[in-house]
mmCIF file of C-alpha atoms in Angstrom:
data_model
loop_
_atom_site.group_PDB
_atom_site.id
_atom_site.type_symbol
_atom_site.label_atom_id
_atom_site.label_comp_id
_atom_site.label_asym_id
_atom_site.label_seq_id
_atom_site.Cartn_x
_atom_site.Cartn_y
_atom_site.Cartn_z
ATOM 1 C CA MET B 1 -48.735 18.461 12.430
ATOM 2 C CA GLY B 2 -52.189 18.158 10.899
ATOM 3 C CA ARG B 3 -52.861 15.673 8.125
ATOM 4 C CA LEU B 4 -53.131 17.100 4.594
ATOM 5 C CA LYS B 5 -56.443 15.553 3.591
ATOM 6 C CA ASN B 6 -56.600 17.135 0.160
ATOM 7 C CA LYS B 7 -53.096 16.063 -0.891
ATOM 8 C CA LYS B 8 -53.478 13.911 -4.011
ATOM 9 C CA ASN B 9 -51.276 11.007 -5.031
ATOM 10 C CA PRO B 10 -50.098 12.007 -8.538
ATOM 11 C CA LEU B 11 -49.850 8.395 -9.685
ATOM 12 C CA LYS B 12 -53.375 7.616 -8.467
ATOM 13 C CA ALA B 13 -54.664 10.796 -10.074
ATOM 14 C CA ALA B 14 -53.153 9.829 -13.392
ATOM 15 C CA LYS B 15 -54.818 6.402 -13.250
ATOM 16 C CA SER B 16 -58.222 7.779 -12.294
ATOM 17 C CA SER B 17 -58.109 10.255 -15.142
ATOM 18 C CA GLY B 18 -57.433 7.452 -17.592
ATOM 19 C CA ALA B 19 -53.895 8.500 -18.306
ATOM 20 C CA GLY B 20 -51.517 5.525 -18.298
ATOM 21 C CA VAL B 21 -48.122 5.640 -16.717
ATOM 22 C CA ALA B 22 -46.559 5.093 -20.127
ATOM 23 C CA SER B 23 -47.953 8.418 -21.280
ATOM 24 C CA SER B 24 -45.844 10.327 -18.739
ATOM 25 C CA SER B 25 -42.370 11.439 -19.745
ATOM 26 C CA LYS B 26 -39.598 8.894 -19.237
ATOM 27 C CA PRO B 27 -37.118 9.458 -16.409
ATOM 28 C CA THR B 28 -33.958 11.153 -17.608
ATOM 29 C CA ALA B 29 -31.020 8.736 -17.890
ATOM 30 C CA PRO B 30 -28.183 9.540 -15.477
ATOM 31 C CA SER B 31 -25.360 11.468 -17.069
ATOM 32 C CA ILE B 32 -22.040 9.776 -17.759
ATOM 33 C CA GLU B 33 -20.439 12.206 -15.313
ATOM 34 C CA SER B 34 -22.748 11.066 -12.511
ATOM 35 C CA LEU B 35 -22.062 7.407 -13.330
ATOM 36 C CA ILE B 36 -18.308 8.066 -13.221
ATOM 37 C CA GLU B 37 -18.686 9.782 -9.851
ATOM 38 C CA LYS B 38 -20.690 6.840 -8.479
ATOM 39 C CA ALA B 39 -18.128 4.318 -9.760
ATOM 40 C CA GLN B 40 -15.317 6.326 -8.165
ATOM 41 C CA THR B 41 -17.123 6.281 -4.819
ATOM 42 C CA LEU B 42 -17.635 2.523 -5.037
ATOM 43 C CA ILE B 43 -13.973 1.956 -5.890
ATOM 44 C CA VAL B 44 -12.930 3.958 -2.835
ATOM 45 C CA GLN B 45 -15.271 1.707 -0.822
ATOM 46 C CA CYS B 46 -13.651 -1.368 -2.476
ATOM 47 C CA ASP B 47 -17.020 -2.439 -3.886
ATOM 48 C CA TYR B 48 -15.465 -3.430 -7.191
ATOM 49 C CA GLU B 49 -18.288 -5.561 -8.554
ATOM 50 C CA LEU B 50 -20.878 -2.810 -8.222
ATOM 51 C CA ALA B 51 -18.409 -0.271 -9.596
ATOM 52 C CA ARG B 52 -17.938 -2.563 -12.604
ATOM 53 C CA LYS B 53 -21.689 -2.440 -13.342
ATOM 54 C CA PHE B 54 -21.672 1.359 -13.482
ATOM 55 C CA LEU B 55 -18.593 1.370 -15.710
ATOM 56 C CA VAL B 56 -20.136 -1.161 -18.071
ATOM 57 C CA ARG B 57 -23.224 1.084 -18.341
ATOM 58 C CA ILE B 58 -20.979 3.974 -19.358
ATOM 59 C CA LEU B 59 -19.155 1.906 -21.965
ATOM 60 C CA GLU B 60 -22.440 0.697 -23.416
ATOM 61 C CA ARG B 61 -23.190 4.339 -24.185
ATOM 62 C CA ASP B 62 -19.641 5.374 -25.118
ATOM 63 C CA SER B 63 -17.409 2.416 -25.912
ATOM 64 C CA ILE B 64 -14.191 4.463 -26.020
ATOM 65 C CA HIS B 65 -14.748 6.567 -22.903
ATOM 66 C CA ALA B 66 -11.161 6.820 -21.664
ATOM 67 C CA GLU B 67 -11.802 7.421 -17.970
ATOM 68 C CA ALA B 68 -14.313 4.575 -17.737
ATOM 69 C CA ARG B 69 -11.886 2.189 -19.447
ATOM 70 C CA GLU B 70 -9.083 3.294 -17.151
ATOM 71 C CA MET B 71 -11.252 2.702 -14.069
ATOM 72 C CA LEU B 72 -12.449 -0.658 -15.367
ATOM 73 C CA GLY B 73 -8.835 -1.707 -15.875
ATOM 74 C CA PHE B 74 -8.132 -0.796 -12.248
ATOM 75 C CA VAL B 75 -11.145 -2.832 -11.096
ATOM 76 C CA GLN B 76 -9.872 -5.813 -13.081
ATOM 77 C CA VAL B 77 -6.437 -5.519 -11.471
ATOM 78 C CA GLU B 78 -8.033 -5.491 -8.031
ATOM 79 C CA THR B 79 -10.185 -8.539 -8.834
ATOM 80 C CA GLY B 80 -7.305 -10.523 -10.347
ATOM 81 C CA GLU B 81 -8.363 -10.299 -14.000
ATOM 82 C CA LEU B 82 -4.868 -9.352 -15.088
ATOM 83 C CA ASP B 83 -5.069 -10.357 -18.740
ATOM 84 C CA SER B 84 -8.248 -8.330 -19.220
ATOM 85 C CA ALA B 85 -6.700 -5.385 -17.393
ATOM 86 C CA ARG B 86 -3.607 -5.562 -19.575
ATOM 87 C CA GLU B 87 -5.809 -5.519 -22.678
ATOM 88 C CA ILE B 88 -7.697 -2.428 -21.502
ATOM 89 C CA PHE B 89 -4.591 -0.476 -20.525
ATOM 90 C CA THR B 90 -2.952 -1.358 -23.847
ATOM 91 C CA SER B 91 -5.996 0.071 -25.634
ATOM 92 C CA LEU B 92 -5.433 3.386 -23.831
ATOM 93 C CA ILE B 93 -1.938 4.043 -25.205
ATOM 94 C CA PRO B 94 -0.488 4.372 -28.720
ATOM 95 C CA PRO B 95 -0.456 2.761 -31.186
ATOM 96 C CA SER B 96 -4.004 1.688 -30.260
ATOM 97 C CA LYS B 97 -6.556 3.481 -32.444
ATOM 98 C CA SER B 98 -8.824 3.922 -29.428
ATOM 99 C CA ALA B 99 -6.153 5.660 -27.352
ATOM 100 C CA PRO B 100 -7.078 9.213 -26.316
ATOM 101 C CA SER B 101 -5.027 12.125 -27.628
ATOM 102 C CA ARG B 102 -3.285 12.339 -24.239
ATOM 103 C CA PRO B 103 -3.000 8.821 -22.821
ATOM 104 C CA PRO B 104 -3.447 8.509 -19.047
ATOM 105 C CA ALA B 105 -0.161 8.070 -17.183
ATOM 106 C CA SER B 106 -1.796 5.421 -15.024
ATOM 107 C CA ALA B 107 -2.169 3.150 -18.068
ATOM 108 C CA TYR B 108 1.617 3.107 -18.475
ATOM 109 C CA LEU B 109 2.115 2.617 -14.729
ATOM 110 C CA TYR B 110 -0.225 -0.357 -14.546
ATOM 111 C CA LEU B 111 1.181 -1.929 -17.699
ATOM 112 C CA ALA B 112 4.670 -1.617 -16.216
ATOM 113 C CA GLN B 113 3.510 -3.411 -13.065
ATOM 114 C CA LEU B 114 1.930 -6.127 -15.203
ATOM 115 C CA THR B 115 5.189 -6.630 -17.150
ATOM 116 C CA GLU B 116 7.083 -8.547 -14.477
ATOM 117 C CA ASP B 117 8.960 -10.829 -16.869
ATOM 118 C CA ASP B 118 10.490 -8.060 -18.998
ATOM 119 C CA PRO B 119 12.308 -5.442 -16.874
ATOM 120 C CA ARG B 120 13.509 -3.410 -19.848
ATOM 121 C CA THR B 121 9.968 -3.026 -21.172
ATOM 122 C CA ALA B 122 8.763 -2.140 -17.684
ATOM 123 C CA LEU B 123 11.454 0.554 -17.413
ATOM 124 C CA ASN B 124 10.337 2.042 -20.715
ATOM 125 C CA LEU B 125 6.699 2.121 -19.593
ATOM 126 C CA TYR B 126 7.591 3.787 -16.288
ATOM 127 C CA GLN B 127 9.664 6.343 -18.204
ATOM 128 C CA GLN B 128 6.741 7.178 -20.496
ATOM 129 C CA ALA B 129 4.455 7.572 -17.475
ATOM 130 C CA PHE B 130 6.996 9.883 -15.856
ATOM 131 C CA ASP B 131 7.364 11.993 -19.020
ATOM 132 C CA LEU B 132 3.580 12.482 -19.212
ATOM 133 C CA LEU B 133 3.340 13.440 -15.550
ATOM 134 C CA LEU B 134 6.271 15.829 -15.734
ATOM 135 C CA ALA B 135 4.604 17.580 -18.679
ATOM 136 C CA LEU B 136 1.403 17.952 -16.649
ATOM 137 C CA ILE B 137 3.353 19.379 -13.710
ATOM 138 C CA LYS B 138 5.126 21.939 -15.914
ATOM 139 C CA GLU B 139 1.987 22.976 -17.792
ATOM 140 C CA ARG B 140 -0.005 24.060 -14.716
ATOM 141 C CA SER B 141 -3.063 24.972 -16.785
ATOM 142 C CA SER B 142 -5.705 27.323 -15.430
ATOM 143 C CA VAL B 143 -7.991 24.399 -14.615
ATOM 144 C CA THR B 144 -5.328 22.403 -12.749
ATOM 145 C CA THR B 145 -5.681 22.562 -8.973
ATOM 146 C CA GLU B 146 -2.853 22.408 -6.438
ATOM 147 C CA GLU B 147 -4.237 19.061 -5.280
ATOM 148 C CA GLN B 148 -3.911 17.695 -8.809
ATOM 149 C CA ILE B 149 -0.347 18.980 -9.109
ATOM 150 C CA ALA B 150 0.513 17.314 -5.789
ATOM 151 C CA GLU B 151 -0.965 14.049 -7.062
ATOM 152 C CA TYR B 152 1.007 14.318 -10.320
ATOM 153 C CA ARG B 153 4.189 14.828 -8.282
ATOM 154 C CA LYS B 154 3.410 11.796 -6.159
ATOM 155 C CA MET B 155 2.741 9.617 -9.215
ATOM 156 C CA ALA B 156 5.891 10.871 -10.961
ATOM 157 C CA VAL B 157 8.022 10.016 -7.938
ATOM 158 C CA ARG B 158 6.353 6.613 -7.699
ATOM 159 C CA ALA B 159 7.326 5.911 -11.320
ATOM 160 C CA LEU B 160 10.944 6.843 -10.569
ATOM 161 C CA VAL B 161 11.018 4.747 -7.389
ATOM 162 C CA SER B 162 9.608 1.784 -9.316
ATOM 163 C CA MET B 163 12.418 2.155 -11.830
ATOM 164 C CA VAL B 164 14.932 2.151 -8.974
ATOM 165 C CA GLU B 165 13.424 -1.083 -7.656
ATOM 166 C CA ILE B 166 13.982 -2.721 -11.054
ATOM 167 C CA TRP B 167 17.608 -1.574 -11.124
ATOM 168 C CA MET B 168 18.094 -2.912 -7.573
ATOM 169 C CA THR B 169 16.582 -6.332 -8.344
ATOM 170 C CA ASP B 170 16.235 -7.587 -11.912
ATOM 171 C CA LEU B 171 19.037 -5.428 -13.304
ATOM 172 C CA CYS B 172 21.261 -5.201 -10.216
ATOM 173 C CA PHE B 173 24.241 -6.771 -11.989
ATOM 174 C CA GLU B 174 24.234 -4.196 -14.781
ATOM 175 C CA GLU B 175 27.302 -1.960 -14.747
ATOM 176 C CA ASP B 176 25.278 1.252 -14.533
ATOM 177 C CA ALA B 177 22.720 0.024 -11.995
ATOM 178 C CA GLU B 178 24.107 1.996 -9.050
ATOM 179 C CA SER B 179 24.536 5.258 -10.952
ATOM 180 C CA ASN B 180 21.027 4.939 -12.421
ATOM 181 C CA CYS B 181 19.552 4.488 -8.945
ATOM 182 C CA ASP B 182 21.352 7.581 -7.676
ATOM 183 C CA SER B 183 20.304 9.770 -10.604
ATOM 184 C CA LEU B 184 16.669 8.604 -10.515
ATOM 185 C CA LEU B 185 16.349 9.265 -6.784
ATOM 186 C CA THR B 186 18.078 12.633 -7.077
ATOM 187 C CA LEU B 187 15.431 13.574 -9.638
ATOM 188 C CA ALA B 188 12.642 12.181 -7.445
ATOM 189 C CA LEU B 189 13.697 14.294 -4.459
ATOM 190 C CA GLU B 190 14.023 17.382 -6.665
ATOM 191 C CA ILE B 191 10.366 16.912 -7.628
ATOM 192 C CA ASP B 192 9.213 16.170 -4.073
ATOM 193 C CA PRO B 193 11.891 16.630 -1.378
ATOM 194 C CA ASN B 194 9.721 15.142 1.364
ATOM 195 C CA ASN B 195 8.369 12.138 -0.491
ATOM 196 C CA VAL B 196 8.520 9.238 1.973
ATOM 197 C CA GLU B 197 8.823 6.559 -0.722
ATOM 198 C CA ALA B 198 11.765 8.314 -2.349
ATOM 199 C CA LEU B 199 13.500 8.773 1.013
ATOM 200 C CA GLN B 200 12.999 5.096 1.869
ATOM 201 C CA SER B 201 14.201 3.995 -1.541
ATOM 202 C CA LEU B 202 17.335 6.100 -1.201
ATOM 203 C CA ALA B 203 17.898 4.618 2.270
ATOM 204 C CA SER B 204 17.725 1.126 0.744
ATOM 205 C CA VAL B 205 20.242 2.134 -1.919
ATOM 206 C CA ARG B 206 22.567 3.483 0.772
ATOM 207 C CA MET B 207 22.298 0.183 2.656
ATOM 208 C CA SER B 208 23.259 -1.715 -0.489
ATOM 209 C CA GLN B 209 26.235 0.642 -0.820
ATOM 210 C CA GLN B 210 27.347 -0.186 2.744
ATOM 211 C CA ARG B 211 26.535 3.327 3.967
ATOM 212 C CA PRO B 212 24.295 2.529 6.988
ATOM 213 C CA ASP B 213 24.724 5.893 8.749
ATOM 214 C CA GLU B 214 23.258 7.735 5.758
ATOM 215 C CA ALA B 215 20.546 5.094 5.451
ATOM 216 C CA ARG B 216 19.606 5.590 9.107
ATOM 217 C CA VAL B 217 19.217 9.357 8.680
ATOM 218 C CA LEU B 218 17.035 8.891 5.590
ATOM 219 C CA ALA B 219 14.846 6.204 7.187
ATOM 220 C CA GLU B 220 14.288 8.264 10.324
ATOM 221 C CA LYS B 221 13.486 11.359 8.242
ATOM 222 C CA SER B 222 10.925 9.378 6.235
ATOM 223 C CA TRP B 223 9.240 8.206 9.445
ATOM 224 C CA SER B 224 9.320 11.677 11.010
ATOM 225 C CA LEU B 225 7.189 13.057 8.173
ATOM 226 C CA TRP B 226 4.138 10.991 9.115
ATOM 227 C CA LYS B 227 4.641 9.365 12.533
ATOM 228 C CA ASP B 228 2.424 11.904 14.335
ATOM 229 C CA LEU B 229 -0.489 11.697 11.882
ATOM 230 C CA ASP B 230 -3.820 10.277 13.023
ATOM 231 C CA ALA B 231 -4.770 6.780 11.862
ATOM 232 C CA ASP B 232 -7.446 8.175 9.514
ATOM 233 C CA ASP B 233 -5.315 10.966 8.059
ATOM 234 C CA PRO B 234 -5.303 10.708 4.230
ATOM 235 C CA LEU B 235 -1.636 11.747 4.211
ATOM 236 C CA LEU B 236 -0.653 8.592 6.106
ATOM 237 C CA PRO B 237 1.301 6.275 3.775
ATOM 238 C CA PRO B 238 -0.378 2.992 2.813
ATOM 239 C CA PHE B 239 0.432 -0.182 4.750
ATOM 240 C CA SER B 240 2.786 -1.388 2.020
ATOM 241 C CA VAL B 241 5.020 1.685 2.401
ATOM 242 C CA ARG B 242 4.986 1.478 6.197
ATOM 243 C CA LEU B 243 5.782 -2.230 6.175
ATOM 244 C CA SER B 244 8.624 -1.599 3.756
ATOM 245 C CA LEU B 245 10.014 0.969 6.179
ATOM 246 C CA THR B 246 9.828 -1.476 9.097
ATOM 247 C CA ARG B 247 11.934 -3.979 7.137
ATOM 248 C CA LEU B 248 14.526 -1.257 6.590
ATOM 249 C CA LEU B 249 14.414 -0.239 10.267
ATOM 250 C CA LEU B 250 14.954 -3.854 11.330
ATOM 251 C CA GLU B 251 17.955 -4.062 9.019
ATOM 252 C CA LEU B 252 19.274 -0.962 10.791
ATOM 253 C CA SER B 253 18.522 -2.444 14.253
ATOM 254 C CA LEU B 254 16.064 0.394 14.968
ATOM 255 C CA TYR B 255 13.692 -1.932 16.812
ATOM 256 C CA HIS B 256 11.777 0.662 18.837
ATOM 257 C CA GLN B 257 10.775 2.603 15.722
ATOM 258 C CA ALA B 258 9.845 -0.580 13.854
ATOM 259 C CA LEU B 259 7.632 -1.801 16.685
ATOM 260 C CA THR B 260 5.880 1.554 16.959
ATOM 261 C CA ILE B 261 4.938 1.403 13.269
ATOM 262 C CA LEU B 262 3.829 -2.227 13.505
ATOM 263 C CA GLN B 263 1.735 -1.445 16.580
ATOM 264 C CA ASP B 264 -0.229 1.166 14.627
ATOM 265 C CA ILE B 265 -0.722 -1.135 11.639
ATOM 266 C CA ILE B 266 -2.015 -4.020 13.746
ATOM 267 C CA ALA B 267 -4.260 -1.638 15.688
ATOM 268 C CA SER B 268 -5.828 -0.682 12.337
ATOM 269 C CA ASP B 269 -5.904 -4.211 10.886
ATOM 270 C CA ASP B 270 -5.163 -7.158 13.156
ATOM 271 C CA GLN B 271 -5.544 -9.548 10.212
ATOM 272 C CA ASP B 272 -2.431 -8.313 8.400
ATOM 273 C CA VAL B 273 -0.193 -11.354 7.986
ATOM 274 C CA GLU B 274 2.970 -9.446 7.111
ATOM 275 C CA ALA B 275 2.640 -7.120 10.108
ATOM 276 C CA TRP B 276 2.443 -10.074 12.518
ATOM 277 C CA TYR B 277 5.407 -11.708 10.804
ATOM 278 C CA LEU B 278 7.527 -8.559 11.055
ATOM 279 C CA GLU B 279 6.551 -8.008 14.674
ATOM 280 C CA GLY B 280 7.570 -11.564 15.469
ATOM 281 C CA TRP B 281 10.839 -11.142 13.586
ATOM 282 C CA CYS B 282 11.468 -7.868 15.432
ATOM 283 C CA PHE B 283 10.961 -9.450 18.862
ATOM 284 C CA PHE B 284 13.172 -12.360 17.775
ATOM 285 C CA LEU B 285 16.013 -10.011 16.839
ATOM 286 C CA MET B 286 15.538 -8.008 20.032
ATOM 287 C CA GLY B 287 15.803 -11.204 22.066
ATOM 288 C CA ASP B 288 19.087 -12.037 20.356
ATOM 289 C CA ALA B 289 20.412 -8.526 21.021
ATOM 290 C CA VAL B 290 19.437 -8.517 24.711
ATOM 291 C CA LYS B 291 20.910 -11.980 25.174
ATOM 292 C CA GLU B 292 24.209 -10.632 23.853
ATOM 293 C CA GLY B 293 24.097 -7.743 26.351
ATOM 294 C CA ALA B 294 22.827 -4.953 24.110
ATOM 295 C CA THR B 295 20.694 -2.117 25.476
ATOM 296 C CA ILE B 296 17.530 -1.507 23.461
ATOM 297 C CA GLU B 297 15.334 1.558 23.718
ATOM 298 C CA GLY B 298 12.067 0.780 25.502
ATOM 299 C CA VAL B 299 13.245 -2.533 26.942
ATOM 300 C CA ASP B 300 13.743 -2.304 30.704
ATOM 301 C CA GLU B 301 12.814 -5.375 32.715
ATOM 302 C CA LEU B 302 12.096 -7.713 29.810
ATOM 303 C CA THR B 303 14.503 -10.625 29.526
ATOM 304 C CA TRP B 304 15.598 -12.191 26.282
ATOM 305 C CA GLU B 305 13.264 -15.089 27.086
ATOM 306 C CA ASP B 306 10.341 -12.663 27.410
ATOM 307 C CA LEU B 307 11.136 -11.160 24.036
ATOM 308 C CA LYS B 308 11.505 -14.567 22.412
ATOM 309 C CA ARG B 309 8.142 -15.597 23.865
ATOM 310 C CA ASP B 310 6.565 -12.482 22.385
ATOM 311 C CA ALA B 311 8.198 -13.429 19.092
ATOM 312 C CA ARG B 312 6.684 -16.915 19.313
ATOM 313 C CA ASP B 313 3.202 -15.503 19.951
ATOM 314 C CA CYS B 314 3.408 -13.142 16.968
ATOM 315 C CA LEU B 315 4.783 -15.807 14.653
ATOM 316 C CA GLU B 316 2.105 -18.289 15.690
ATOM 317 C CA MET B 317 -0.504 -15.621 14.919
ATOM 318 C CA CYS B 318 1.139 -15.012 11.550
ATOM 319 C CA LYS B 319 1.076 -18.731 10.764
ATOM 320 C CA GLY B 320 -2.575 -19.093 11.771
ATOM 321 C CA LEU B 321 -3.691 -16.090 9.717
ATOM 322 C CA HIS B 322 -1.578 -17.157 6.744
ATOM 323 C CA GLU B 323 -3.286 -20.545 6.628
ATOM 324 C CA ALA B 324 -6.773 -19.152 7.287
ATOM 325 C CA GLN B 325 -6.447 -16.551 4.524
ATOM 326 C CA GLU B 326 -4.551 -18.833 2.127
ATOM 327 C CA HIS B 327 -2.022 -16.013 1.867
ATOM 328 C CA PRO B 328 0.108 -16.210 -1.312
ATOM 329 C CA ASP B 329 3.492 -15.384 0.275
ATOM 330 C CA GLU B 330 4.929 -18.847 0.870
ATOM 331 C CA GLN B 331 8.426 -17.527 1.547
ATOM 332 C CA LEU B 332 7.114 -15.488 4.470
ATOM 333 C CA LEU B 333 5.356 -18.543 5.909
ATOM 334 C CA SER B 334 8.463 -20.681 5.452
ATOM 335 C CA HIS B 335 10.588 -18.228 7.424
ATOM 336 C CA ALA B 336 7.939 -17.889 10.147
ATOM 337 C CA ILE B 337 7.837 -21.681 10.585
ATOM 338 C CA GLU B 338 11.648 -21.822 10.595
ATOM 339 C CA LEU B 339 11.739 -19.269 13.426
ATOM 340 C CA ILE B 340 8.982 -21.095 15.343
ATOM 341 C CA ASN B 341 10.949 -24.350 15.116
ATOM 342 C CA GLU B 342 14.089 -22.584 16.322
ATOM 343 C CA LEU B 343 12.189 -21.164 19.294
ATOM 344 C CA GLU B 344 10.685 -24.570 20.067
ATOM 345 C CA ASN B 345 14.131 -26.168 20.051
ATOM 346 C CA ALA B 346 15.311 -23.446 22.438
ATOM 347 C CA GLY B 347 12.484 -24.305 24.832
ATOM 348 C CA ILE B 348 10.471 -21.143 24.123
ATOM 349 C CA LYS B 349 6.779 -21.987 24.266
ATOM 350 C CA PRO B 350 3.932 -19.670 23.257
ATOM 351 C CA SER B 351 2.170 -17.922 26.121
ATOM 352 C CA PRO B 352 -1.285 -19.341 26.986
ATOM 353 C CA GLU B 353 -2.943 -16.134 25.774
ATOM 354 C CA GLY B 354 -0.940 -16.040 22.554
ATOM 355 C CA GLN B 355 -1.663 -19.697 21.845
ATOM 356 C CA ASP B 356 -5.413 -19.184 22.248
ATOM 357 C CA GLU B 357 -5.397 -16.116 20.000
ATOM 358 C CA ALA B 358 -3.387 -17.882 17.294
ATOM 359 C CA GLN B 359 -5.753 -20.857 17.336
ATOM 360 C CA ASN B 360 -8.815 -18.608 17.162
ATOM 361 C CA GLY B 361 -7.297 -16.258 14.587
ATOM 362 C CA ASP B 362 -7.870 -13.283 16.896
ATOM 363 C CA GLY B 363 -5.441 -10.387 16.643
ATOM 364 C CA GLY B 364 -3.999 -8.669 19.641
ATOM 365 C CA SER B 365 -1.648 -9.610 22.395
ATOM 366 C CA GLU B 366 -0.965 -8.584 25.946
ATOM 367 C CA THR B 367 2.515 -7.233 25.200
ATOM 368 C CA GLU B 368 3.052 -3.631 26.205
ATOM 369 C CA TRP B 369 5.640 -1.243 24.827
ATOM 370 C CA GLU B 370 7.044 1.806 26.515
ATOM 371 C CA ASP B 371 7.613 4.759 24.236
ATOM 372 C CA GLU B 372 10.001 7.654 24.610
ATOM 373 C CA ASP B 373 7.572 9.512 26.851
ATOM 374 C CA ASP B 374 7.413 6.533 29.245
ATOM 375 C CA ALA B 375 3.741 6.068 28.424
ATOM 376 C CA ASP B 376 2.520 2.483 28.281
ATOM 377 C CA VAL B 377 1.018 1.620 24.935
ATOM 378 C CA GLU B 378 -0.651 -1.676 24.110
ATOM 379 C CA MET B 379 1.554 -3.263 21.508
ATOM 380 C CA SER B 380 -0.836 -5.196 19.320
#
């Protein structure tokens, strides 16, 4: 391509003509909508500090911008500024004078999560969030997309499931706890019959009611809804939901399914402390079962000692990562160390490879798992 010799630099031309840069028109300030969009992108990328800067710029121009305040509250939750987040979310709901005419349901949801010491208040906040979301679902305005309706359904079910969790923990001794759990989950599954969190929550309730056969059906149905999804599929449940399901599967002695889920989690993030702990606990339980003569799906030539050694490797990895990350779950670490000591007393030593990986903090192990199609899959 030939060089454009006569192309003039506009800045140089302005200077040579005596016109200063200041005389040119000022650049147009970015719109609030574009700043919101940029902040949303940064939040998705987990770049919370840069997202905060964009949100602050918005609030400097419009101090009561509801969406910017809502997003800033989320950023503060993610960065551990819980008191500041609580203050922002409180400003978004009545009786605050700066609350928008229709408060965001997420403000109630986050405030409920931040109200750990008062279960009754948390229940009320979840209920208000649910009522708002249900109204949005029923309205179906001309500008509401199907994707938005699906998200409202998901949030509404999450509010109901959170209420169930309160009734199963803080308020479990209340006379109406069991009936409240049943009615809330019935409503949740009416709103979204295939919601994996609702199915898992109902399975947990059935376990507490000593109805393991029903719990098994519900847990397996929950897993069936997403087990074939690709690792980057947006419909895949978050790690927290999948880890919760593995705990339920272990309680039901469904070790093969639990290990399959844990394998995928560790393949995506080999620094996940809870996943290594649960994998170690799973191998530990499998070793006990095989030692007692049980037949476990996927276990052919492995002895109970092999399974216990795999448990030791996973638990050592969990312990090393827990200490390196200064992980806050001390109860998890305590149980992992208890299991390690039990294995040590039984003469089960870590494998050389597992010991090196635990010391170096490297994820992955040499254990292989055979799935239902007899295909060998690397376990971690």
